[in-house]
Short mmCIF file of C-alpha atoms and ligand atoms in Angstrom, two decimals:
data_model
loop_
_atom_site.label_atom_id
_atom_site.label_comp_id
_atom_site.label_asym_id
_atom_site.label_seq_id
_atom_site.Cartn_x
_atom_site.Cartn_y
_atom_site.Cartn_z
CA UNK A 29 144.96 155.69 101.35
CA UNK A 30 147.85 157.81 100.82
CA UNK A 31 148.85 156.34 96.75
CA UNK A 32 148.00 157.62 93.32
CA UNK A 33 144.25 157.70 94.20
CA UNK A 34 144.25 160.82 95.44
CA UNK A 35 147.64 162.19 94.15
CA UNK A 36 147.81 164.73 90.76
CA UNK A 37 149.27 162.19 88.66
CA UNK A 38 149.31 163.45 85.05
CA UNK A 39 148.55 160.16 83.70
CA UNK A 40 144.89 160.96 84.89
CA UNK A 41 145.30 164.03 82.58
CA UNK A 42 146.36 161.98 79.61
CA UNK A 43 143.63 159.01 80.47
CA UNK A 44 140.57 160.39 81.69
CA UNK A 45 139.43 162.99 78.96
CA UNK A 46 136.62 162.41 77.43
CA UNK A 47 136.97 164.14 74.32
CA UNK A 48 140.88 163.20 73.82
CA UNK A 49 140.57 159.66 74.36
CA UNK A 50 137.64 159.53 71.01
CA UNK A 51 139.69 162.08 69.21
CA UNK A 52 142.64 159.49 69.53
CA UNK A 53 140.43 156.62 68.92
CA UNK A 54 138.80 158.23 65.62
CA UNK A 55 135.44 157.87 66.71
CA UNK A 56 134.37 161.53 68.24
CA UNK A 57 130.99 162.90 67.75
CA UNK A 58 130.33 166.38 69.49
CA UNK A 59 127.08 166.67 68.84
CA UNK A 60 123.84 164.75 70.87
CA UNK A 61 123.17 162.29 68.70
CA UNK A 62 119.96 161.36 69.94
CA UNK A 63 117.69 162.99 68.07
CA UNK A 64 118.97 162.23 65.14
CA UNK A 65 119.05 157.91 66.71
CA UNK A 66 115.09 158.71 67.61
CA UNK A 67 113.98 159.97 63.99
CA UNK A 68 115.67 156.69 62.48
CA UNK A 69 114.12 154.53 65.11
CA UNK A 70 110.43 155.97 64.08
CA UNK A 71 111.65 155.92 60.26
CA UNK A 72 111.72 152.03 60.68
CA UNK A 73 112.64 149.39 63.88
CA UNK A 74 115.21 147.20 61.55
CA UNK A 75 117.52 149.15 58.46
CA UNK A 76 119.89 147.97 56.46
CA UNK A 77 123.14 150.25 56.53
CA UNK A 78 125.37 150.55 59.95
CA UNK A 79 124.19 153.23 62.44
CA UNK A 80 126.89 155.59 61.58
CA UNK A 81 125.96 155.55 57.90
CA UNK A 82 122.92 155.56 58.61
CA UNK A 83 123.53 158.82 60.63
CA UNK A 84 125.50 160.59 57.89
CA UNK A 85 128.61 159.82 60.10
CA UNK A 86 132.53 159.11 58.98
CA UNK A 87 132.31 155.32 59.34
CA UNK A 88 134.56 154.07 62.20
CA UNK A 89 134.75 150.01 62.52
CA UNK A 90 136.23 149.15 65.87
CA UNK A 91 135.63 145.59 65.30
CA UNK A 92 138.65 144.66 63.33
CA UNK A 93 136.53 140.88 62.79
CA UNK A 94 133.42 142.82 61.23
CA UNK A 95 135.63 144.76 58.74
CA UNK A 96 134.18 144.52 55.55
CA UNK A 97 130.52 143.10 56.01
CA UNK A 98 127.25 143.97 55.42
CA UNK A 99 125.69 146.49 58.12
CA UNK A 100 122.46 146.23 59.87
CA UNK A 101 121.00 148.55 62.47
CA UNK A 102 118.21 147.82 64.79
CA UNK A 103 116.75 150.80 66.89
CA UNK A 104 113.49 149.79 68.35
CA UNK A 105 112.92 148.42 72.57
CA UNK A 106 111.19 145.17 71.42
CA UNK A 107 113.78 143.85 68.29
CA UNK A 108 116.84 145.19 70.43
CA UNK A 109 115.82 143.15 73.35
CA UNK A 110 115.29 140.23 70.84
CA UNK A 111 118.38 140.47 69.29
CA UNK A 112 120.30 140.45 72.73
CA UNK A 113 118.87 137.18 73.33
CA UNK A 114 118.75 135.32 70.59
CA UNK A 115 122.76 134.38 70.86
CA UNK A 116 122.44 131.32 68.51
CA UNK A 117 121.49 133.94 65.08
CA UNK A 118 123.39 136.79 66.54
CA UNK A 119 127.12 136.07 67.76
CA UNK A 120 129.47 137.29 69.87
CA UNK A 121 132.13 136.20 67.85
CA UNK A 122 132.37 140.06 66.23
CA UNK A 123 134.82 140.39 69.50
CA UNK A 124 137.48 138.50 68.08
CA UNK A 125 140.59 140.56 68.22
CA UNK A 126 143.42 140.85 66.33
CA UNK A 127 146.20 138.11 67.69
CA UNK A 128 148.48 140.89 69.06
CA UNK A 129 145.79 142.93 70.88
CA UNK A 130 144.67 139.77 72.95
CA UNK A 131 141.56 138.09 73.60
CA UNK A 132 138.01 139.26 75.30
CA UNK A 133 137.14 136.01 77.17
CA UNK A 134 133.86 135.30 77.94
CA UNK A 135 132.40 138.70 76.10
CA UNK A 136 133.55 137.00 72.38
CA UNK A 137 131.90 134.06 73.30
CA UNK A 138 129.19 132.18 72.47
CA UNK A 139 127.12 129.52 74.03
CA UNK A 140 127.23 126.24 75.42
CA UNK A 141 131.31 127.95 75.99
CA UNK A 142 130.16 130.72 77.32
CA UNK A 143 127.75 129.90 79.86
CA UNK A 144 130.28 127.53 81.34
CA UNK A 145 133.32 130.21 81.17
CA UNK A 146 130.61 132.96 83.01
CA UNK A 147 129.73 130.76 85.88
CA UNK A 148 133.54 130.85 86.60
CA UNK A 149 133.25 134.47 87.30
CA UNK A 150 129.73 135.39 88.00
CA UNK A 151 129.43 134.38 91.80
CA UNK A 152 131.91 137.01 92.48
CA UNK A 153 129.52 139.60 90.86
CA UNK A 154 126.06 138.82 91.95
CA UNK A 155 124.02 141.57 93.90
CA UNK A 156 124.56 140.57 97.21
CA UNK A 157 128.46 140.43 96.74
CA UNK A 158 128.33 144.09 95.19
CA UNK A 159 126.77 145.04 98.54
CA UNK A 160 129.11 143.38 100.96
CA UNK A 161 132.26 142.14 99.96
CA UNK A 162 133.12 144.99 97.30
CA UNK A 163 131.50 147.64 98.94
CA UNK A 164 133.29 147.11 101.97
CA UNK A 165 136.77 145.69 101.19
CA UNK A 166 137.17 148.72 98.29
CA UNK A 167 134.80 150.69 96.99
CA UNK A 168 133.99 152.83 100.51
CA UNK A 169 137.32 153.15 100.89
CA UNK A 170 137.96 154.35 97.38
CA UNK A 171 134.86 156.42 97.44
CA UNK A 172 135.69 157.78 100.97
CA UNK A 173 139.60 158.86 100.23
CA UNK A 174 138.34 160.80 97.20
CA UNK A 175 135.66 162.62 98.84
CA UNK A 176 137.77 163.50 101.79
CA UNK A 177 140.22 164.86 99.06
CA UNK A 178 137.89 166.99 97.95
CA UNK A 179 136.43 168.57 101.09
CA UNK A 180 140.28 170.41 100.72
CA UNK A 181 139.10 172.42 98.03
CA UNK A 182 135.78 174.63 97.29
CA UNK A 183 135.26 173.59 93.58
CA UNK A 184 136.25 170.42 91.35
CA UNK A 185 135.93 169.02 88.21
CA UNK A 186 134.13 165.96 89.80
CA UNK A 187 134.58 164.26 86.10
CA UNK A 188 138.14 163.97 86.36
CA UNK A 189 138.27 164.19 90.45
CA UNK A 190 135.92 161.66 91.43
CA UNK A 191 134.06 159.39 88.53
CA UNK A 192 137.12 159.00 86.53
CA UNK A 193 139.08 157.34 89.88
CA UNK A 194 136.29 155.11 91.54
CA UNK A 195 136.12 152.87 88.88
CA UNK A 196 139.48 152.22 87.77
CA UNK A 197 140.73 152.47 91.62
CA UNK A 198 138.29 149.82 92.62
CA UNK A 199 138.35 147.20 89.87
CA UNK A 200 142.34 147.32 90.21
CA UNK A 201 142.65 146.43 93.96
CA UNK A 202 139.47 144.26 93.26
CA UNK A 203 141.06 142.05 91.03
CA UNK A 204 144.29 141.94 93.18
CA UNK A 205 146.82 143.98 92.08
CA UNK A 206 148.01 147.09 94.10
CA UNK A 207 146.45 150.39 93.87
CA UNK A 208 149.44 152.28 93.10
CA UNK A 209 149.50 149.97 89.62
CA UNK A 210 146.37 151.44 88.90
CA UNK A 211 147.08 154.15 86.39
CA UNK A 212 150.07 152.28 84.93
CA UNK A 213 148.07 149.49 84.26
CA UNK A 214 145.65 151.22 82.79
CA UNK A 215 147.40 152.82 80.46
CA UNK A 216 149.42 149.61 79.28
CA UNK A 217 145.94 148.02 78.56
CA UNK A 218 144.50 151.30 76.48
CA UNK A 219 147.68 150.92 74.69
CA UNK A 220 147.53 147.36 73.65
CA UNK A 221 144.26 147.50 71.70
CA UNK A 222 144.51 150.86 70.34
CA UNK A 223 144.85 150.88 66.57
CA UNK A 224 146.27 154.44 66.14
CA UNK A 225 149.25 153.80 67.91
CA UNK A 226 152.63 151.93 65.91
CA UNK A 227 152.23 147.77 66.15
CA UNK A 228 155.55 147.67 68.45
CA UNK A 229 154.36 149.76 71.05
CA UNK A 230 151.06 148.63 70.80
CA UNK A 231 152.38 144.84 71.30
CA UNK A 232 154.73 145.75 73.97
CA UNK A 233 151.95 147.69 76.12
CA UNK A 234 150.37 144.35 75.15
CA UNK A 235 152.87 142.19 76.80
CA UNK A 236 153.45 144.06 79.85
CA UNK A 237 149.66 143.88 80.64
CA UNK A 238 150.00 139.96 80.64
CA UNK A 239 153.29 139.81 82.27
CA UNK A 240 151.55 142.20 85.83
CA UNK A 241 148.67 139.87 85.52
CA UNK A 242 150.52 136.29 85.25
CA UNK A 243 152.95 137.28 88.27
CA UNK A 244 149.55 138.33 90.28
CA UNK A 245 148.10 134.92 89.01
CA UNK A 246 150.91 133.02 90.12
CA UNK A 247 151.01 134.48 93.37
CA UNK A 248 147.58 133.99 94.52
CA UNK A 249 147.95 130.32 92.78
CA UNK A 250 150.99 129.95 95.55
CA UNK A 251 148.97 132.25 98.08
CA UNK A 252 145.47 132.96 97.97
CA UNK A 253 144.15 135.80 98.72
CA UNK A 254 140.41 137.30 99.47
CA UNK A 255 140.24 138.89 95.77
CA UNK A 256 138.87 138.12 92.34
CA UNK A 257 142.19 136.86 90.65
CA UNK A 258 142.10 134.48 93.51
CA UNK A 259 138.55 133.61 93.19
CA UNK A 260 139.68 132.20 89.34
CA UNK A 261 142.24 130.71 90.52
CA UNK A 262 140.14 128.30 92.78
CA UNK A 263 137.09 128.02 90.39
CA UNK A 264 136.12 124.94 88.45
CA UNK A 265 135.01 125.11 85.08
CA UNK A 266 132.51 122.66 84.18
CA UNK A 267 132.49 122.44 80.33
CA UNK A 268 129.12 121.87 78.29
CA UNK A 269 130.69 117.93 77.83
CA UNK A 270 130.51 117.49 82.03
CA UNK A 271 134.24 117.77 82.40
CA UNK A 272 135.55 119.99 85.34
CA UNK A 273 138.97 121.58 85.83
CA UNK A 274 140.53 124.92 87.01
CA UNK A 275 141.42 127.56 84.66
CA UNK A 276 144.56 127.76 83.35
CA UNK A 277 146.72 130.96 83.43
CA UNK A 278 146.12 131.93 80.21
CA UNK A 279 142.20 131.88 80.74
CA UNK A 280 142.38 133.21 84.54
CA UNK A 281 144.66 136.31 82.66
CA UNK A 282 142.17 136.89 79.51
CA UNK A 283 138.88 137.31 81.84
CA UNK A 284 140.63 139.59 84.61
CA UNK A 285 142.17 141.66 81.77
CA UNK A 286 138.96 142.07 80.48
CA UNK A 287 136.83 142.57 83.71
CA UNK A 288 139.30 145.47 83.90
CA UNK A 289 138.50 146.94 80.07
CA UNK A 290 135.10 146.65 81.01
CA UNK A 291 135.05 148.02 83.78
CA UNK A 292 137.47 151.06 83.64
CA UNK A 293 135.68 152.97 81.27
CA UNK A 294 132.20 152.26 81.05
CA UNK A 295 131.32 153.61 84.67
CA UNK A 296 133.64 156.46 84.77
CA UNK A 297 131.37 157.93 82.35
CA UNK A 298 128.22 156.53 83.06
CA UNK A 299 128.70 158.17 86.76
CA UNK A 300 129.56 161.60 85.14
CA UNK A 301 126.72 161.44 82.92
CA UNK A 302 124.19 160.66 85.53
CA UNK A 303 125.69 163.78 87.61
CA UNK A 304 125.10 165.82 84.92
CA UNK A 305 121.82 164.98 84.98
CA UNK A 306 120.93 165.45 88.72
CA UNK A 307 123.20 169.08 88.48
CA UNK A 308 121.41 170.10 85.48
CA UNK A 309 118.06 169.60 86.92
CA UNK A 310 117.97 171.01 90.28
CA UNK A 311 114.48 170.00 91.39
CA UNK A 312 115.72 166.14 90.59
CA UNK A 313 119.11 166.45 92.47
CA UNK A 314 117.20 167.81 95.50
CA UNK A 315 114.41 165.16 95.34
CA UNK A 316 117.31 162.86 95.45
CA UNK A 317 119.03 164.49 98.49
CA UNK A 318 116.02 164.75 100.76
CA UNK A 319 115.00 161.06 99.61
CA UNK A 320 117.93 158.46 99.19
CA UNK A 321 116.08 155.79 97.57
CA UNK A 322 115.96 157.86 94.87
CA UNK A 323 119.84 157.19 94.29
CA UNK A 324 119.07 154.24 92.77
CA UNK A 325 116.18 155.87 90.73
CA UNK A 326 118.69 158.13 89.37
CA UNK A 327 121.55 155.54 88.30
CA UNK A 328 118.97 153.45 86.39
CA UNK A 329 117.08 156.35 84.52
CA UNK A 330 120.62 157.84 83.38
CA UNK A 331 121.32 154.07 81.76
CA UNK A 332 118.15 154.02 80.01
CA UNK A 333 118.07 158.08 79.04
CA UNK A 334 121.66 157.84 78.25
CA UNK A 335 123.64 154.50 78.13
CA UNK A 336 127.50 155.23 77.55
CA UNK A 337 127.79 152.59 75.29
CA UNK A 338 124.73 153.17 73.42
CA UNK A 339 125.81 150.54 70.17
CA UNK A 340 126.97 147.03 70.56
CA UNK A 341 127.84 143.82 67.39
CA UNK A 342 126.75 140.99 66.48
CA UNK A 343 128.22 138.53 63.32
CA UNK A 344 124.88 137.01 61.89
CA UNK A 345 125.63 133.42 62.30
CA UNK A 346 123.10 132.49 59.74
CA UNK A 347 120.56 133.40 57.17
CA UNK A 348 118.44 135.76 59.35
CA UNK A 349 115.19 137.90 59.36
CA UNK A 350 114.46 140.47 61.87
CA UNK A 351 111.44 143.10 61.69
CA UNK A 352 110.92 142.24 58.40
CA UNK A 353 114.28 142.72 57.11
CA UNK A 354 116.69 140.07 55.62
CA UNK A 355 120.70 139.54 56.57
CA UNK A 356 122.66 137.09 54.98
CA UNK A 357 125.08 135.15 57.02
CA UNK A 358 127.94 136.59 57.59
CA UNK A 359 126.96 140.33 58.06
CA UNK A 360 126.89 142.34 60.88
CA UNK A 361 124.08 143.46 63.04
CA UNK A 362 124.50 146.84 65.19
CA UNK A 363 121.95 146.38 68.25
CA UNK A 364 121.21 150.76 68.93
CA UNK A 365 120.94 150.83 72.86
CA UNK A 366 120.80 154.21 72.72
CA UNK A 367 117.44 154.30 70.52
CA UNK A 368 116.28 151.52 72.54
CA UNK A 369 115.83 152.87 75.44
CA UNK A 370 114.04 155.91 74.39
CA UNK A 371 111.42 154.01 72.16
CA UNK A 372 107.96 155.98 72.75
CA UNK A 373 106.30 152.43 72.23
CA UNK A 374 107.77 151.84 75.91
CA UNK A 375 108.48 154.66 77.84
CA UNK A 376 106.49 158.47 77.83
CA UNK A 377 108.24 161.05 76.97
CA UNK A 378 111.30 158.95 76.61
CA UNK A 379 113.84 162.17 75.76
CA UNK A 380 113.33 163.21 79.63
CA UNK A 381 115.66 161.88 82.18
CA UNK A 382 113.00 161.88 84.95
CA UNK A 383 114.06 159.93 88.22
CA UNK A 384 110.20 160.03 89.14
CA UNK A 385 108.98 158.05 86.26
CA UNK A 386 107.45 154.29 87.39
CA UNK A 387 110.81 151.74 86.33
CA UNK A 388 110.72 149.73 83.97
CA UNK A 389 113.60 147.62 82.90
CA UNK A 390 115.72 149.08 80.32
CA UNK A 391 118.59 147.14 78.26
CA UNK A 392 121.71 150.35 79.10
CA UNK A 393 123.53 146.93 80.57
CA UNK A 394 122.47 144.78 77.50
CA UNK A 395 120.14 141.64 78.01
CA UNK A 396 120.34 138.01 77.50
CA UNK A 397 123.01 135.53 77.89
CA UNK A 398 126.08 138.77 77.47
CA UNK A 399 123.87 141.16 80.13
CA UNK A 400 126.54 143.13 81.39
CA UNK A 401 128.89 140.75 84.09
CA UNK A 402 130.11 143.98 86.33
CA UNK A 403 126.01 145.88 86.49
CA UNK A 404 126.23 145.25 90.11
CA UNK A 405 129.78 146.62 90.60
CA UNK A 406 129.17 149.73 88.25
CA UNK A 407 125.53 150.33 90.32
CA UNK A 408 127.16 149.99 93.68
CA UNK A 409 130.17 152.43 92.66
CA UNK A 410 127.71 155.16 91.14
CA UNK A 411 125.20 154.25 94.56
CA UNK A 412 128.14 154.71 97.10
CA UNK A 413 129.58 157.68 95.34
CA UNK A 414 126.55 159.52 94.92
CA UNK A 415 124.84 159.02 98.14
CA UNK A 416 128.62 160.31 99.80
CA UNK A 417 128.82 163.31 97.62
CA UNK A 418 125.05 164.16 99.17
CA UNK A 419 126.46 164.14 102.52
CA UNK A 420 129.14 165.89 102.36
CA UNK A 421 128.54 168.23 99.85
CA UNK A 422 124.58 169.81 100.75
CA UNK A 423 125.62 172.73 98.32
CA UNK A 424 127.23 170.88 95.58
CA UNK A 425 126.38 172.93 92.13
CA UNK A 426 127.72 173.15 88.46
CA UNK A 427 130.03 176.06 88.49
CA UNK A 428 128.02 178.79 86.87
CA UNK A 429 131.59 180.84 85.57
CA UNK A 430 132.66 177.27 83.80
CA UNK A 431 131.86 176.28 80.44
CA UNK A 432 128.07 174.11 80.79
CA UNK A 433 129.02 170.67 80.54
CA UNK A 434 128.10 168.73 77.33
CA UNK A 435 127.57 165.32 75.82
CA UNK A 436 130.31 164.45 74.28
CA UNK A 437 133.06 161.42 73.24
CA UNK A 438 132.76 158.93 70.71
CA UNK A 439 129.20 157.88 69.81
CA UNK A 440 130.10 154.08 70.95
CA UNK A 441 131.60 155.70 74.15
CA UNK A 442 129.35 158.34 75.37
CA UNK A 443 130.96 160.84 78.44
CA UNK A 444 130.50 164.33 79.60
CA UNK A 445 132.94 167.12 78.55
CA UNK A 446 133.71 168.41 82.16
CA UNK A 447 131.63 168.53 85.18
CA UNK A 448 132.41 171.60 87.00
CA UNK A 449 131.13 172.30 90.22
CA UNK A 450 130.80 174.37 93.24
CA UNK A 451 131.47 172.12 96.47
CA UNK A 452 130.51 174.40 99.19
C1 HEM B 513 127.87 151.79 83.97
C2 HEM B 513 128.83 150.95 83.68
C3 HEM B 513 128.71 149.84 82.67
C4 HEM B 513 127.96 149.76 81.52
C5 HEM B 513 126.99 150.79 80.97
C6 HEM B 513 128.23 148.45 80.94
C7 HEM B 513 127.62 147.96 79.80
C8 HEM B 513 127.77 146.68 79.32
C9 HEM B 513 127.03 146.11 78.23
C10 HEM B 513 125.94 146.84 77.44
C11 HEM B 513 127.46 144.83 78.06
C12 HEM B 513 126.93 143.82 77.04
C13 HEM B 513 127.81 143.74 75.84
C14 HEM B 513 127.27 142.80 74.78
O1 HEM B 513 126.19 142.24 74.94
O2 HEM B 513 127.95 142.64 73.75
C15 HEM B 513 128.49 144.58 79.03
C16 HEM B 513 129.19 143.40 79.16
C17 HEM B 513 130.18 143.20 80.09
N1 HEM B 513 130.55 144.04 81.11
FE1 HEM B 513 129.79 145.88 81.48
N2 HEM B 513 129.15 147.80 81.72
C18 HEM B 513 129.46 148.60 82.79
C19 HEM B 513 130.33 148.30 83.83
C20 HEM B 513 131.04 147.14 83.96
C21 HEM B 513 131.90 146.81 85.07
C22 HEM B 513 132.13 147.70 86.29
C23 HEM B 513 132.46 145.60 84.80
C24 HEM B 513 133.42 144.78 85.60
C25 HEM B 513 133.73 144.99 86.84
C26 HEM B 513 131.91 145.15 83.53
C27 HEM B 513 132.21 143.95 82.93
C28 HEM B 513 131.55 143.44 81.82
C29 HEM B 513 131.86 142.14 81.25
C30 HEM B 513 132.90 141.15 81.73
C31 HEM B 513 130.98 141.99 80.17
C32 HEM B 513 130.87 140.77 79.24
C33 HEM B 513 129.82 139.83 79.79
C34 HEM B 513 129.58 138.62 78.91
O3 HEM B 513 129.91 138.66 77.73
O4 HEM B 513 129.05 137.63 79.44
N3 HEM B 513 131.05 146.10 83.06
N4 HEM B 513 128.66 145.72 79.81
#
């Protein structure tokens, strides 16, 4: 692979830092926020109030439909869980967009819509596809290019060098497009839903995301391919009235434009934070080496110790109680992840990231009907990556001259500052 995978394109500069991209959003939190999630979890499982008021934090709405509601914040394992799943009181809907920033497909949905709109996409995504077909057609290549990149060099920033490119490298040629579009893409579809930047540009980024993905949809509609645009192209959707038919352009384009939001981000970060873990405990990163089942171990424990997103919406769709505590319809329910998965009620001490401890399933991909779509994809990424940077780096350590690496980013977008490191 000789493209922008591997090349010192700036755009990675101006894409893939953790710190700028929340500055620019207007969401950044420096400090670890977890404590502070924890002692409002044990205060009480359900509060009124969104989490960031609730935190003492600048409020920062980035769902343009739940602008001006009522906040609610649940924190605890067991009423987090049970809001994820009970889709008919707590809606998806809180997705809806603004017209110009296009829509989210199957994650604003809700049911019997969005069942039928998933199975379109979801045979491409299940387990044992994540361990063939997207392992081998991309991800070992991506993972492979990047790692023999950095065999060149004796130290790295293996934020910005490695989990910053897997993801967004993989889920580009995935979906069809070529890899040299990657970064361009990328930044067209930051661009078109971020609300700092003037309405024009925003709506032309906008515009030129659909135009690359409605020529690569008409081309696999005139010549299929072996890739996931080409996989909608030739599903059926069977609506919740028995109907069947193909997806049409428009709803082939919204669900690959968002497969590639999703799926940019979100495991760039989670990867980083997971090798801070394993570099910051040296005992767990060598366990790890010496024992590769572990890898696994050590991907799920960073999702539950520290979930990247660790704060998703809901609308309440109707009059509602949970733990005890009363919305209206109409207000907005924030489902705390992040506080979730460190509830003492299920986990000992929770505030450990421990790869040893006995699993037990944890909700850092969300639950229920929305559960994330891409798990698979993000676990096989962070599994290939991680078991390849064992191999060929037996040495690998954070660079002890370079600042220590910190939690950092937006609190709804968790990432490392910088993951500096010492490759031979
Ligand atoms: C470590 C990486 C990732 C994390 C932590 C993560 C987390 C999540 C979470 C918590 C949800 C549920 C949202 C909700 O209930 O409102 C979700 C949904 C989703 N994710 Fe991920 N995600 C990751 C990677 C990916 C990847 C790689 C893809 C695509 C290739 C992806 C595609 C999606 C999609 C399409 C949905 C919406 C599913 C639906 O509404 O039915 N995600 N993700």
């Amino acid at each position: 692979m000789t493209d922008v995978l591997i090349a010192d394109d700036p755009l990675y500069e101006e894409l893939y830092d953790i710190r700028r991209e929340a500055a620019e959003m207007g969401n950044l939190v420096e400090e670890d926020m977890n404590p502070a999630m924890g002692a409002l979890r044990d205060r009480g499982a359900v509060q009124k109030g969104f989490l960031r008021d609730l935190l003492g934090l600048e409020r920062y709405q980035r769902h343009a439909a739940a602008q001006g509601g009522e906040g609610y914040t649940c924190l605890s394992f067991e009423l987090c869980d049970a809001a994820f799943r009970d889709y008919d009181r707590f809606s998806s809907k809180v997705y809806a967009r603004q017209a110009d920033e296009g829509g989210l497909g199957v994650l604003e949905m809700d049911e019997p819509a969005h069942r039928a709109y998933r199975a379109t996409i979801q045979p491409m995504f299940l387990k044992p596809k994540t361990l063939t077909w997207w392992r081998e057609r991309w991800i070992n290549d991506v993972v492979g290019a990047l790692i023999e990149k950095l065999k060149a060099h004796d130290r790295a920033d293996l934020n910005f060098q490695l989990c910053a490119r897997v993801p967004v490298h993989t889920i580009t040629r995935a979906i069809g497009m070529d890899g040299d579009d990657s970064l361009v893409f990328r930044n067209a579809l930051l661009k078109s839903g971020a609300p700092r930047i003037p309405a024009a540009e925003r709506r032309a980024a906008g515009e030129s995301v659909e135009r690359m993905l409605l020529e690569l949809i008409a081309q696999r509609r005139a010549e299929p391919a072996d890739d996931v645009v080409s996989g909608l192209v030739q599903a059926e959707l069977e609506l919740p009235d028995g109907a069947r038919r193909p997806l049409t352009d428009r709803e082939v384009m919204v669900n690959a434009r968002v497969l590639m939001l999703a799926g940019g981000g979100t495991t760039w970060r989670q990867l980083g934070i997971t090798l801070w873990a394993l570099l910051s405990r040296r005992d767990q990163l060598e366990a790890m080496k010496a024992d590769r089942s572990l890898v696994d171990r050590a991907i799920e424990e960073s999702l539950r110790w520290n979930p990247t997103d660790p704060v998703f919406s809901r609308f309440v769709a109707e009059d509602a109680e949970l733990g005890g505590v009363f919305m209206p319809k109409g207000s907005v329910l924030e489902i705390c992840l992040g506080a979730a998965n460190r509830d003492p009620a299920r986990w000992d001490h929770p505030d450990d990231y421990d790869l040893h401890r006995t699993p037990k399933g944890h909700i850092g991909f969300g639950i229920g009907a929305h559960q994330c779509l891409g798990m698979n994809v993000a676990r096989s990424e962070m599994h290939v990556a991680l078991n390849a940077l064992a191999d060929a780096f037996p040495n690998l350590r954070l660079d002890p001259d370079a600042p220590a690496p910190y939690l950092t980013g937006g609190l709804e977008q968790r990432g490392v500052s910088a993951i500096p490191v010492l490759l031979t």
